[in-house]
mmCIF file of C-alpha atoms and ligand atoms in Angstrom:
data_model
loop_
_atom_site.group_PDB
_atom_site.id
_atom_site.type_symbol
_atom_site.label_atom_id
_atom_site.label_comp_id
_atom_site.label_asym_id
_atom_site.label_seq_id
_atom_site.Cartn_x
_atom_site.Cartn_y
_atom_site.Cartn_z
ATOM 1 C CA MET A 930 43.893 1.350 196.319
ATOM 2 C CA ALA A 931 45.591 1.033 199.683
ATOM 3 C CA THR A 932 43.230 0.922 202.624
ATOM 4 C CA LYS A 933 43.976 2.529 205.974
ATOM 5 C CA LYS A 934 44.759 -0.846 207.546
ATOM 6 C CA GLU A 935 47.412 -1.576 204.948
ATOM 7 C CA ALA A 936 48.996 1.801 205.491
ATOM 8 C CA ALA A 937 49.117 1.120 209.232
ATOM 9 C CA ARG A 938 50.816 -2.214 208.563
ATOM 10 C CA VAL A 939 53.497 -0.488 206.512
ATOM 11 C CA LEU A 940 54.161 2.001 209.326
ATOM 12 C CA GLU A 941 54.340 -0.675 212.026
ATOM 13 C CA ALA A 942 58.051 -1.456 211.872
ATOM 14 C CA VAL A 943 59.337 2.118 211.839
ATOM 15 C CA ASP A 944 61.221 3.553 214.821
ATOM 16 C CA ARG A 945 61.238 7.334 214.947
ATOM 17 C CA LYS A 946 62.929 9.969 217.051
ATOM 18 C CA TYR A 947 60.652 12.131 219.149
ATOM 19 C CA GLU A 948 61.046 14.988 221.537
ATOM 20 C CA LEU A 949 58.750 14.960 224.521
ATOM 21 C CA ALA A 950 58.256 17.961 226.798
ATOM 22 C CA LEU A 951 56.351 17.526 230.056
ATOM 23 C CA ILE A 952 55.122 20.059 232.576
ATOM 24 C CA LEU A 953 54.564 18.460 235.960
ATOM 25 C CA GLN A 954 52.503 20.122 238.646
ATOM 26 C CA PRO A 955 54.685 22.241 240.968
ATOM 27 C CA GLU A 956 53.550 20.801 244.290
ATOM 28 C CA LEU A 957 55.516 17.589 243.720
ATOM 29 C CA LEU A 958 58.652 17.243 245.850
ATOM 30 C CA SER A 959 61.948 16.462 244.134
ATOM 31 C CA SER A 960 61.865 12.868 245.404
ATOM 32 C CA ALA A 961 58.325 12.462 244.075
ATOM 33 C CA VAL A 962 59.421 13.863 240.705
ATOM 34 C CA GLU A 963 62.268 11.339 240.496
ATOM 35 C CA LYS A 964 59.913 8.490 241.394
ATOM 36 C CA LYS A 965 57.379 9.704 238.842
ATOM 37 C CA LEU A 966 59.976 9.913 236.073
ATOM 38 C CA LYS A 967 61.385 6.470 236.949
ATOM 39 C CA GLU A 968 57.921 4.975 236.661
ATOM 40 C CA PHE A 969 57.402 6.802 233.383
ATOM 41 C CA GLU A 970 60.715 5.540 231.965
ATOM 42 C CA ALA A 971 59.813 2.001 233.010
ATOM 43 C CA TYR A 972 56.500 2.422 231.181
ATOM 44 C CA LEU A 973 58.377 3.626 228.086
ATOM 45 C CA SER A 974 60.828 0.705 228.094
ATOM 46 C CA GLU A 975 57.929 -1.748 228.546
ATOM 47 C CA ASN A 976 56.545 -0.537 225.243
ATOM 48 C CA GLY A 977 59.789 -0.821 223.291
ATOM 49 C CA ALA A 978 60.952 2.784 223.602
ATOM 50 C CA SER A 979 64.454 3.964 224.467
ATOM 51 C CA VAL A 980 65.421 7.197 226.212
ATOM 52 C CA ASP A 981 68.289 8.965 224.427
ATOM 53 C CA MET A 982 68.418 12.129 226.517
ATOM 54 C CA LYS A 983 66.750 13.536 229.590
ATOM 55 C CA ASP A 984 66.906 17.086 230.888
ATOM 56 C CA ILE A 985 65.111 18.419 233.947
ATOM 57 C CA TRP A 986 64.778 22.205 233.811
ATOM 58 C CA GLY A 987 63.272 22.443 237.265
ATOM 59 C CA LYS A 988 60.567 24.727 238.549
ATOM 60 C CA GLN A 989 59.743 27.651 236.242
ATOM 61 C CA GLU A 990 57.170 30.393 236.040
ATOM 62 C CA LEU A 991 54.451 29.719 233.481
ATOM 63 C CA ALA A 992 53.540 32.469 231.015
ATOM 64 C CA TYR A 993 49.868 31.928 231.892
ATOM 65 C CA PRO A 994 48.169 29.772 234.539
ATOM 66 C CA ILE A 995 47.522 26.146 233.571
ATOM 67 C CA ALA A 996 44.995 24.213 235.689
ATOM 68 C CA LYS A 997 45.251 26.943 238.348
ATOM 69 C CA HIS A 998 49.029 26.499 238.668
ATOM 70 C CA ASP A 999 51.366 29.478 238.212
ATOM 71 C CA GLN A 1000 54.529 27.365 238.142
ATOM 72 C CA GLY A 1001 55.507 24.085 236.558
ATOM 73 C CA ILE A 1002 58.352 21.551 236.558
ATOM 74 C CA TYR A 1003 59.708 21.238 233.016
ATOM 75 C CA VAL A 1004 61.209 17.949 231.826
ATOM 76 C CA ILE A 1005 62.513 17.338 228.294
ATOM 77 C CA TYR A 1006 63.049 13.855 226.843
ATOM 78 C CA ASN A 1007 64.561 12.730 223.565
ATOM 79 C CA VAL A 1008 63.146 9.275 222.880
ATOM 80 C CA THR A 1009 63.010 6.697 220.110
ATOM 81 C CA LEU A 1010 59.538 5.180 219.874
ATOM 82 C CA PRO A 1011 57.892 2.670 217.563
ATOM 83 C CA SER A 1012 55.563 4.867 215.535
ATOM 84 C CA THR A 1013 52.455 2.856 216.509
ATOM 85 C CA PHE A 1014 52.969 3.614 220.191
ATOM 86 C CA ASN A 1015 52.620 7.401 220.179
ATOM 87 C CA LYS A 1016 48.816 7.409 220.273
ATOM 88 C CA GLU A 1017 48.856 5.209 223.370
ATOM 89 C CA LEU A 1018 51.477 7.468 224.937
ATOM 90 C CA ASP A 1019 49.318 10.524 224.218
ATOM 91 C CA GLU A 1020 46.407 8.886 225.981
ATOM 92 C CA HIS A 1021 48.609 7.831 228.920
ATOM 93 C CA LEU A 1022 49.898 11.376 229.434
ATOM 94 C CA ARG A 1023 46.475 12.953 228.975
ATOM 95 C CA ILE A 1024 45.000 10.818 231.772
ATOM 96 C CA ASP A 1025 47.945 11.412 234.126
ATOM 97 C CA LYS A 1026 46.934 14.043 236.706
ATOM 98 C CA ASP A 1027 50.475 15.114 237.627
ATOM 99 C CA VAL A 1028 51.237 16.070 234.013
ATOM 100 C CA ILE A 1029 49.489 19.381 233.410
ATOM 101 C CA ARG A 1030 50.757 19.893 229.829
ATOM 102 C CA PHE A 1031 52.834 17.905 227.349
ATOM 103 C CA LEU A 1032 54.152 18.157 223.795
ATOM 104 C CA LEU A 1033 55.250 15.202 221.657
ATOM 105 C CA ILE A 1034 56.851 16.095 218.324
ATOM 106 C CA THR A 1035 58.946 14.234 215.755
ATOM 107 C CA VAL A 1036 62.481 15.455 215.168
ATOM 108 C CA ALA A 1037 65.000 14.827 212.392
ATOM 109 C CA ASP A 1038 67.324 11.814 212.690
ATOM 110 C CA ASP A 1039 70.386 14.047 213.070
ATOM 111 C CA TYR A 1040 68.741 16.241 215.709
ATOM 112 C CA GLU A 1041 70.929 17.315 218.609
ATOM 113 C CA TYR A 1042 69.534 18.750 221.810
ATOM 114 C CA GLN A 1043 70.601 22.309 222.536
ATOM 115 C CA GLU A 1044 70.286 24.408 225.626
ATOM 116 C CA TYR A 1045 69.350 28.056 225.328
ATOM 117 C CA GLU A 1046 70.277 30.692 227.857
ATOM 118 C CA GLU A 1047 68.206 33.742 228.565
ATOM 119 C CA GLU A 1048 69.560 36.875 226.952
ATOM 120 C CA VAL A 1049 70.869 39.415 229.403
ATOM 121 C CA THR A 1050 71.427 42.968 228.210
ATOM 122 C CA PRO A 1051 74.224 45.024 229.858
ATOM 123 C CA ALA A 1052 71.739 47.132 231.840
ATOM 124 C CA GLU A 1053 70.106 43.988 233.185
ATOM 125 C CA THR A 1054 73.425 42.500 234.269
ATOM 126 C CA GLU A 1055 74.071 45.603 236.363
ATOM 127 C CA LYS A 1056 70.652 45.227 237.938
ATOM 128 C CA VAL A 1057 71.306 41.552 238.585
ATOM 129 C CA ASP A 1058 74.612 42.421 240.201
ATOM 130 C CA ASP A 1059 72.882 44.924 242.437
ATOM 131 C CA LYS A 1060 70.297 42.334 243.389
ATOM 132 C CA ALA A 1061 72.992 39.782 244.062
ATOM 133 C CA SER A 1062 74.790 42.182 246.370
ATOM 134 C CA LYS A 1063 71.555 43.028 248.173
ATOM 135 C CA SER A 1064 69.958 39.601 248.392
ATOM 136 C CA THR A 1065 71.455 36.136 247.987
ATOM 137 C CA SER A 1066 68.366 34.647 246.300
ATOM 138 C CA HIS A 1067 68.325 35.045 242.516
ATOM 139 C CA LYS A 1068 67.783 32.935 239.433
ATOM 140 C CA ALA A 1069 70.172 30.091 238.763
ATOM 141 C CA ASP A 1070 70.209 30.988 235.037
ATOM 142 C CA ASP A 1071 72.417 33.988 235.654
ATOM 143 C CA SER A 1072 75.294 32.031 237.170
ATOM 144 C CA PRO A 1073 76.881 30.661 233.952
ATOM 145 C CA LYS A 1074 77.097 34.126 232.380
ATOM 146 C CA LYS A 1075 78.748 35.509 235.468
ATOM 147 C CA ALA A 1076 81.175 32.599 235.387
ATOM 148 C CA GLU A 1077 82.067 33.467 231.792
ATOM 149 C CA VAL A 1078 82.737 37.048 232.754
ATOM 150 C CA LYS A 1079 84.891 35.836 235.632
ATOM 151 C CA ASP A 1080 86.776 33.541 233.265
ATOM 152 C CA LYS A 1081 87.526 36.476 230.975
ATOM 153 C CA GLY A 1082 88.852 38.357 233.955
ATOM 154 C CA LYS A 1083 90.940 35.335 234.893
ATOM 155 C CA LYS A 1084 92.359 35.085 231.384
ATOM 156 C CA ALA A 1085 93.363 38.742 231.448
ATOM 157 C CA ASP A 1086 94.834 38.214 234.893
ATOM 158 C CA ALA A 1087 96.698 35.147 233.681
ATOM 159 C CA LYS A 1088 98.279 37.108 230.847
ATOM 160 C CA SER A 1089 99.428 39.907 233.124
ATOM 161 C CA LEU A 1090 100.605 37.334 235.670
ATOM 162 C CA ASP A 1091 102.610 35.555 232.984
ATOM 163 C CA LYS A 1092 104.304 38.809 232.063
ATOM 164 C CA LYS A 1093 105.072 39.531 235.713
ATOM 165 C CA LEU A 1094 106.420 36.012 236.222
ATOM 166 C CA ASP A 1095 108.627 36.334 233.155
ATOM 167 C CA SER A 1096 110.027 39.626 234.336
ATOM 168 C CA ILE A 1097 110.632 38.228 237.825
ATOM 169 C CA LEU A 1098 112.309 35.127 236.452
ATOM 170 C CA GLU A 1099 114.528 37.228 234.206
ATOM 171 C CA GLY A 1100 115.315 39.445 237.152
ATOM 172 C CA ASP A 1101 116.230 36.373 239.207
ATOM 173 C CA ASP A 1102 118.474 35.138 236.428
ATOM 174 C CA LEU A 1103 120.176 38.477 236.359
ATOM 175 C CA LYS A 1104 120.617 38.437 240.123
ATOM 176 C CA VAL A 1105 121.975 34.876 240.168
ATOM 177 C CA MET B 182 77.595 28.847 219.080
ATOM 178 C CA SER B 183 78.266 32.421 218.105
ATOM 179 C CA LYS B 184 75.702 34.962 219.121
ATOM 180 C CA VAL B 185 73.263 35.871 216.373
ATOM 181 C CA ILE B 186 71.882 39.390 216.343
ATOM 182 C CA PHE B 187 68.312 39.591 215.091
ATOM 183 C CA SER B 188 66.764 42.844 214.055
ATOM 184 C CA THR B 189 63.305 43.353 212.645
ATOM 185 C CA LYS B 190 63.877 46.966 211.705
ATOM 186 C CA GLN B 191 63.655 47.700 208.004
ATOM 187 C CA LYS B 192 67.131 48.750 206.971
ATOM 188 C CA HIS B 193 66.769 47.822 203.331
ATOM 189 C CA PRO B 194 64.089 48.433 200.704
ATOM 190 C CA VAL B 195 61.705 45.607 199.923
ATOM 191 C CA GLY B 196 63.659 44.131 197.040
ATOM 192 C CA LYS B 197 67.016 43.995 198.868
ATOM 193 C CA ARG B 198 65.884 42.444 202.174
ATOM 194 C CA ARG B 199 67.488 39.169 203.191
ATOM 195 C CA CYS B 200 66.115 36.571 205.609
ATOM 196 C CA THR B 201 68.090 36.651 208.899
ATOM 197 C CA PHE B 202 67.697 32.883 209.339
ATOM 198 C CA CYS B 203 69.082 32.162 205.869
ATOM 199 C CA THR B 204 72.042 34.512 206.318
ATOM 200 C CA ASN B 205 72.859 32.901 209.689
ATOM 201 C CA GLN B 206 72.405 29.393 208.216
ATOM 202 C CA MET B 207 69.798 28.335 210.776
ATOM 203 C CA ARG B 208 67.935 25.455 209.188
ATOM 204 C CA ASP B 209 65.431 24.859 211.992
ATOM 205 C CA ILE B 210 63.948 27.109 214.637
ATOM 206 C CA ASP B 211 63.547 25.525 218.058
ATOM 207 C CA TYR B 212 60.513 26.164 220.239
ATOM 208 C CA LYS B 213 62.788 26.130 223.327
ATOM 209 C CA ASP B 214 64.774 29.094 221.993
ATOM 210 C CA VAL B 215 62.631 31.712 223.739
ATOM 211 C CA PRO B 216 65.022 34.727 223.439
ATOM 212 C CA THR B 217 65.068 34.336 219.651
ATOM 213 C CA LEU B 218 61.298 33.888 219.431
ATOM 214 C CA LYS B 219 60.671 37.056 221.454
ATOM 215 C CA HIS B 220 62.368 39.117 218.747
ATOM 216 C CA PHE B 221 59.593 38.172 216.372
ATOM 217 C CA MET B 222 56.652 39.081 218.614
ATOM 218 C CA ASN B 223 55.235 42.549 219.110
ATOM 219 C CA GLY B 224 54.064 44.356 222.252
ATOM 220 C CA PHE B 225 50.790 42.435 222.273
ATOM 221 C CA GLN B 226 52.765 39.152 221.958
ATOM 222 C CA LYS B 227 51.425 38.552 218.483
ATOM 223 C CA ILE B 228 53.583 37.061 215.751
ATOM 224 C CA LYS B 229 55.046 39.759 213.519
ATOM 225 C CA GLY B 230 54.272 39.565 209.830
ATOM 226 C CA ARG B 231 56.792 38.901 207.098
ATOM 227 C CA TYR B 232 56.798 42.581 206.204
ATOM 228 C CA TYR B 233 58.394 43.286 209.588
ATOM 229 C CA THR B 234 60.468 40.134 210.210
ATOM 230 C CA GLY B 235 61.949 40.052 206.702
ATOM 231 C CA ALA B 236 61.984 36.247 206.870
ATOM 232 C CA CYS B 237 61.568 34.108 203.768
ATOM 233 C CA LEU B 238 58.344 32.114 203.458
ATOM 234 C CA SER B 239 59.709 28.775 204.664
ATOM 235 C CA HIS B 240 61.421 30.365 207.665
ATOM 236 C CA GLN B 241 58.355 32.432 208.553
ATOM 237 C CA LYS B 242 56.297 29.237 208.621
ATOM 238 C CA LYS B 243 58.869 27.498 210.826
ATOM 239 C CA LEU B 244 58.966 30.551 213.070
ATOM 240 C CA SER B 245 55.191 30.709 213.561
ATOM 241 C CA LYS B 246 55.105 26.964 214.261
ATOM 242 C CA ALA B 247 57.852 27.319 216.881
ATOM 243 C CA ILE B 248 56.034 30.227 218.554
ATOM 244 C CA LYS B 249 52.780 28.265 218.662
ATOM 245 C CA ARG B 250 54.550 25.302 220.266
ATOM 246 C CA ALA B 251 56.167 27.592 222.828
ATOM 247 C CA ARG B 252 52.736 29.062 223.604
ATOM 248 C CA HIS B 253 51.315 25.593 224.177
ATOM 249 C CA LEU B 254 54.059 24.908 226.736
ATOM 250 C CA ALA B 255 53.544 28.293 228.448
ATOM 251 C CA LEU B 256 57.079 29.456 227.610
ATOM 252 C CA VAL B 257 55.597 32.450 225.808
ATOM 253 C CA PRO B 258 52.223 34.106 226.518
ATOM 254 C CA PHE B 259 49.305 34.061 224.102
ATOM 255 C CA THR B 260 48.384 37.677 224.757
ATOM 256 C CA ASN B 261 49.641 40.508 226.867
HETATM 257 ZN ZN1 LIG C 2493 65.025 32.025 205.242
#
């Protein structure tokens, strides 16, 4: 019968992929956030972990208040950790006062990080457009969708422009 | 990635329902994918049952796990 200690010894050598989501408290300035994350990455590399991917979402509204904060700075990490280290990391993050919430989960070896955009229904886009025309301050999430729409417009324009150019060129040829 | 349209309305009788995740070949459901998760929550922000989502058992379990993770990170509310 294998004891718990033996099982731990078997697990010792394994490196696993993890995804780590942090919510930092919103009062931190951007410079402080960078410093904080640098320190955190140094702490990770000290303990034999490697950072594969890092994504800072920025300040976001929380769905419910956490530790009397209504906003939080979201940071997502994809890391490879030795499997014995995750308990220590849990403890480290739990004690940290700037981290108000965190989530550490294992992911599959072939996991690829994906970004998800907020869905915008046609009615909402109109509203957003109205807001944009009225006030310059709006969410940054809307900009890529608008860009796509603009691109479509550009493509259509390009096609019509090509036709025009062709006709002009032909006309020139005829004239010359 | 092509846009996947989720609907939790019952278009088919019980025997002929197909899981939307299986038909769209989504193996995993990500807790960061909030717009997808919101389709499977009702007005009180509770997780819809299999009778309404039409998901197969394995996908329903993955879905509820993803929603619970999103709740922990305050991406989705617990209650309304
Ligand atoms: Zn399924």
